Amino acid sequence: MSVVVLSWNTRELLARCLASLRAQAQELPLEVIVVDNASADGSADMVAHDFPEVVLLRNARNEGYAIGNNQGAARARAELLLLLNSDTEARPGAIGTLARFLDTHPGHGACAPRLERPDGTPQRSCKTFPTLLTAVFYDTVFDRWFPHNATLPRYEMRDFDHLSSRDVDQPPAAALLVRRALWEDLAGFDPVLWLFYNDVDFCRRLRAGGHEIPYVAEARVLHHEGKSTAQFPEFGAI
């Protein structure tokens, strides 16, 4: 399996992420690729010094989420490609569980783990595909005017507790395992989408091709939400 970790100014979290991958590599072979988007906190030098087994790609500027992941995926050689944010830590056995799922379910094109907060509670990370009504209600005054609208509960899958496995529309690419052949067929992330909605667009294209995307609750990944995007003042912690 190839693992692509995009890095931007999350040095300490990145070290913990890579340490968790090093531990997972005792269970199955991993090719780990870090794409550093011109971090100013010494992230790239830390990787080179502390994790010499990692393939390190250094960008001269912040190329954004889509292009950075595409760069790492282009370097990958394994049949399975895991996209992993630098603010994650794979729990013991998580990556192997995802790999075994795809190995035994050839009709599925990708799968995603359960993302957990540091206290172990699941993040409600999966969503249905957005519609025009989603744009009308999501984080707008209309949601406050019509608090009992059915659009946002559907979009946010509020009836799903994220404790059991099921097929979903769009798990986040904070941790997403995909067959590399399908990734290449779909040309990866759309580079026009510099930061957000890359995973939504990619999952929609994957599903349009007839490939289901399961959420695998037994595979658990710790996620420190929004540590990179929080550095953009206009976004805050998301």
Short mmCIF file of C-alpha atoms in Angstrom, two decimals:
data_model
loop_
_atom_site.label_atom_id
_atom_site.label_comp_id
_atom_site.label_asym_id
_atom_site.label_seq_id
_atom_site.Cartn_x
_atom_site.Cartn_y
_atom_site.Cartn_z
CA MET A 1 0.00 0.00 0.00
CA SER A 2 1.10 3.56 -0.76
CA VAL A 3 0.23 6.29 1.76
CA VAL A 4 0.24 9.96 0.75
CA VAL A 5 0.46 12.47 3.60
CA LEU A 6 0.12 16.14 2.70
CA SER A 7 2.02 18.42 5.07
CA TRP A 8 1.72 22.12 5.79
CA ASN A 9 3.00 23.53 9.06
CA THR A 10 1.87 20.69 11.32
CA ARG A 11 5.31 19.43 12.35
CA GLU A 12 4.43 17.80 15.68
CA LEU A 13 1.21 16.24 14.43
CA LEU A 14 2.99 15.03 11.29
CA ALA A 15 5.61 13.29 13.43
CA ARG A 16 2.86 11.50 15.34
CA CYS A 17 1.12 10.55 12.12
CA LEU A 18 4.29 9.09 10.65
CA ALA A 19 5.09 7.25 13.88
CA SER A 20 1.67 5.61 13.72
CA LEU A 21 2.36 4.56 10.13
CA ARG A 22 5.73 3.16 11.11
CA ALA A 23 3.97 0.98 13.66
CA GLN A 24 1.38 -0.12 11.07
CA ALA A 25 4.19 -1.11 8.69
CA GLN A 26 4.96 -4.03 10.98
CA GLU A 27 1.64 -5.54 9.81
CA LEU A 28 1.81 -4.80 6.08
CA PRO A 29 4.32 -3.15 3.73
CA LEU A 30 3.79 0.59 3.37
CA GLU A 31 5.28 3.06 0.93
CA VAL A 32 4.85 6.39 2.74
CA ILE A 33 5.07 9.58 0.70
CA VAL A 34 5.04 12.99 2.36
CA VAL A 35 4.35 16.02 0.19
CA ASP A 36 5.42 19.14 2.05
CA ASN A 37 3.72 22.31 0.82
CA ALA A 38 6.52 24.72 1.71
CA SER A 39 6.07 24.44 5.48
CA ALA A 40 7.84 27.12 7.50
CA ASP A 41 8.03 25.10 10.73
CA GLY A 42 10.75 22.61 9.83
CA SER A 43 8.33 19.82 8.94
CA ALA A 44 10.27 18.67 5.89
CA ASP A 45 13.61 18.61 7.69
CA MET A 46 12.03 16.63 10.54
CA VAL A 47 10.78 14.02 8.07
CA ALA A 48 14.17 13.75 6.39
CA HIS A 49 15.97 13.35 9.73
CA ASP A 50 13.53 11.25 11.79
CA PHE A 51 11.81 9.19 9.09
CA PRO A 52 14.44 8.35 6.45
CA GLU A 53 12.29 5.53 5.10
CA VAL A 54 9.69 8.07 3.91
CA VAL A 55 9.69 9.44 0.38
CA LEU A 56 9.78 13.22 0.82
CA LEU A 57 8.61 15.65 -1.86
CA ARG A 58 9.34 19.30 -1.08
CA ASN A 59 7.30 21.97 -2.84
CA ALA A 60 8.76 25.45 -3.19
CA ARG A 61 5.33 26.96 -2.48
CA ASN A 62 1.99 25.87 -1.07
CA GLU A 63 0.40 24.14 -4.04
CA GLY A 64 -2.87 23.48 -2.22
CA TYR A 65 -4.66 20.31 -1.22
CA ALA A 66 -5.63 18.94 -4.63
CA ILE A 67 -2.32 19.42 -6.41
CA GLY A 68 -0.30 18.28 -3.40
CA ASN A 69 -2.20 15.01 -3.11
CA ASN A 70 -2.02 14.50 -6.87
CA GLN A 71 1.76 14.91 -6.70
CA GLY A 72 2.07 12.28 -4.01
CA ALA A 73 -0.29 9.88 -5.77
CA ALA A 74 1.72 10.21 -8.99
CA ARG A 75 4.76 8.94 -7.08
CA ALA A 76 2.87 6.00 -5.56
CA ARG A 77 3.56 2.49 -6.82
CA ALA A 78 1.25 0.19 -4.86
CA GLU A 79 -2.19 -1.00 -6.01
CA LEU A 80 -3.90 0.63 -3.05
CA LEU A 81 -3.56 4.34 -2.32
CA LEU A 82 -4.30 5.79 1.11
CA LEU A 83 -4.81 9.54 1.37
CA LEU A 84 -4.10 10.62 4.92
CA ASN A 85 -4.06 14.06 6.50
CA SER A 86 -1.06 15.00 8.60
CA ASP A 87 -3.36 15.61 11.59
CA THR A 88 -4.32 11.94 11.85
CA GLU A 89 -2.97 8.92 13.70
CA ALA A 90 -3.88 5.42 12.62
CA ARG A 91 -5.03 3.25 15.49
CA PRO A 92 -3.47 -0.25 15.67
CA GLY A 93 -4.72 -2.44 12.83
CA ALA A 94 -6.68 0.33 11.11
CA ILE A 95 -4.85 0.32 7.78
CA GLY A 96 -4.78 -3.45 7.57
CA THR A 97 -8.53 -3.54 8.20
CA LEU A 98 -9.16 -1.14 5.32
CA ALA A 99 -6.86 -3.08 2.99
CA ARG A 100 -8.55 -6.37 3.80
CA PHE A 101 -11.94 -4.84 3.11
CA LEU A 102 -11.01 -3.83 -0.43
CA ASP A 103 -9.24 -7.14 -0.99
CA THR A 104 -12.44 -9.02 -0.17
CA HIS A 105 -14.91 -6.60 -1.81
CA PRO A 106 -13.78 -6.17 -5.43
CA GLY A 107 -16.89 -4.19 -6.33
CA HIS A 108 -15.99 -1.34 -3.99
CA GLY A 109 -13.71 1.39 -5.28
CA ALA A 110 -12.67 3.00 -2.01
CA CYS A 111 -13.31 2.84 1.71
CA ALA A 112 -12.88 5.08 4.72
CA PRO A 113 -12.27 4.50 8.44
CA ARG A 114 -14.04 5.82 11.48
CA LEU A 115 -12.50 9.15 12.43
CA GLU A 116 -12.27 9.68 16.18
CA ARG A 117 -11.70 12.61 18.47
CA PRO A 118 -8.93 12.31 21.06
CA ASP A 119 -11.50 11.13 23.62
CA GLY A 120 -12.46 8.22 21.36
CA THR A 121 -15.88 9.49 20.31
CA PRO A 122 -16.61 9.24 16.58
CA GLN A 123 -16.64 12.31 14.40
CA ARG A 124 -19.77 12.63 12.29
CA SER A 125 -17.60 12.89 9.22
CA CYS A 126 -19.68 11.34 6.42
CA LYS A 127 -22.23 13.25 4.39
CA THR A 128 -24.61 12.73 1.52
CA PHE A 129 -23.93 14.54 -1.71
CA PRO A 130 -24.98 18.21 -1.55
CA THR A 131 -27.82 19.61 -3.59
CA LEU A 132 -28.80 23.17 -4.48
CA LEU A 133 -30.92 23.25 -1.33
CA THR A 134 -27.83 22.38 0.71
CA ALA A 135 -26.21 25.60 -0.49
CA VAL A 136 -29.36 27.52 0.43
CA PHE A 137 -29.45 26.27 4.03
CA TYR A 138 -25.86 25.42 4.95
CA ASP A 139 -24.45 28.07 7.30
CA THR A 140 -26.92 30.70 6.10
CA VAL A 141 -29.73 32.73 7.59
CA PHE A 142 -32.27 30.34 6.05
CA ASP A 143 -31.21 27.59 8.43
CA ARG A 144 -31.96 29.92 11.34
CA TRP A 145 -35.28 30.94 9.83
CA PHE A 146 -36.28 27.34 9.12
CA PRO A 147 -34.56 25.31 11.87
CA HIS A 148 -36.69 22.24 11.15
CA ASN A 149 -35.79 22.01 7.49
CA ALA A 150 -35.11 18.48 6.21
CA THR A 151 -32.19 19.46 3.98
CA LEU A 152 -29.37 19.72 6.50
CA PRO A 153 -30.25 16.60 8.53
CA ARG A 154 -30.16 14.63 5.28
CA TYR A 155 -26.90 16.23 4.13
CA GLU A 156 -25.18 15.79 7.50
CA MET A 157 -26.55 12.25 8.01
CA ARG A 158 -27.73 13.14 11.49
CA ASP A 159 -29.50 9.79 11.80
CA PHE A 160 -26.19 7.90 11.43
CA ASP A 161 -24.17 7.48 14.63
CA HIS A 162 -20.94 6.46 12.82
CA LEU A 163 -20.59 3.41 15.07
CA SER A 164 -21.51 0.84 12.43
CA SER A 165 -20.33 0.15 8.89
CA ARG A 166 -22.33 1.12 5.82
CA ASP A 167 -22.00 2.51 2.30
CA VAL A 168 -21.90 6.30 2.16
CA ASP A 169 -21.78 9.04 -0.47
CA GLN A 170 -18.80 11.05 0.66
CA PRO A 171 -16.44 10.25 3.49
CA PRO A 172 -13.77 12.93 3.96
CA ALA A 173 -10.38 12.49 2.34
CA ALA A 174 -8.73 13.02 5.73
CA ALA A 175 -8.41 9.23 5.52
CA LEU A 176 -9.52 7.56 2.30
CA LEU A 177 -8.26 4.32 0.77
CA VAL A 178 -8.81 4.05 -2.98
CA ARG A 179 -7.73 1.64 -5.69
CA ARG A 180 -4.88 3.41 -7.49
CA ALA A 181 -6.13 2.26 -10.91
CA LEU A 182 -9.44 4.04 -10.28
CA TRP A 183 -7.66 7.11 -8.95
CA GLU A 184 -5.66 7.28 -12.18
CA ASP A 185 -8.72 6.62 -14.36
CA LEU A 186 -10.45 9.58 -12.69
CA ALA A 187 -7.28 11.75 -12.84
CA GLY A 188 -7.27 12.22 -9.07
CA PHE A 189 -8.45 15.44 -7.48
CA ASP A 190 -9.59 18.35 -9.63
CA PRO A 191 -6.76 20.92 -9.32
CA VAL A 192 -9.27 23.75 -9.77
CA LEU A 193 -10.54 22.91 -6.28
CA TRP A 194 -7.52 24.29 -4.42
CA LEU A 195 -8.53 23.38 -0.86
CA PHE A 196 -12.14 22.35 -0.25
CA TYR A 197 -14.63 19.92 -1.82
CA ASN A 198 -11.95 17.82 -3.53
CA ASP A 199 -13.22 14.72 -1.76
CA VAL A 200 -16.87 15.52 -2.56
CA ASP A 201 -16.09 15.87 -6.26
CA PHE A 202 -13.88 12.78 -6.34
CA CYS A 203 -16.41 10.60 -4.50
CA ARG A 204 -19.19 11.77 -6.79
CA ARG A 205 -17.17 10.79 -9.84
CA LEU A 206 -16.28 7.47 -8.24
CA ARG A 207 -19.91 6.71 -7.41
CA ALA A 208 -21.01 7.81 -10.90
CA GLY A 209 -18.76 5.07 -12.25
CA GLY A 210 -20.67 2.48 -10.25
CA HIS A 211 -18.20 2.09 -7.37
CA GLU A 212 -19.55 1.99 -3.82
CA ILE A 213 -17.69 3.67 -0.96
CA PRO A 214 -18.10 1.96 2.42
CA TYR A 215 -17.49 3.47 5.82
CA VAL A 216 -15.62 0.81 7.83
CA ALA A 217 -16.29 1.48 11.50
CA GLU A 218 -13.86 -1.21 12.68
CA ALA A 219 -10.92 0.78 11.27
CA ARG A 220 -10.27 3.66 13.64
CA VAL A 221 -8.18 6.77 12.97
CA LEU A 222 -7.61 9.62 15.41
CA HIS A 223 -8.25 12.98 13.76
CA HIS A 224 -7.20 16.36 15.14
CA GLU A 225 -9.63 18.37 13.06
CA GLY A 226 -8.63 21.38 11.00
CA LYS A 227 -5.07 21.98 12.20
CA SER A 228 -3.85 23.07 8.77
CA THR A 229 -6.91 25.00 7.60
CA ALA A 230 -7.07 26.80 10.96
CA GLN A 231 -3.94 28.64 9.88
CA PHE A 232 -5.96 30.46 7.25
CA PRO A 233 -7.54 33.29 9.28
CA GLU A 234 -10.55 33.44 6.97
CA PHE A 235 -11.42 29.80 7.65
CA GLY A 236 -10.63 29.26 11.32
CA ALA A 237 -10.73 25.77 12.82
CA ILE A 238 -12.91 23.51 10.69
#
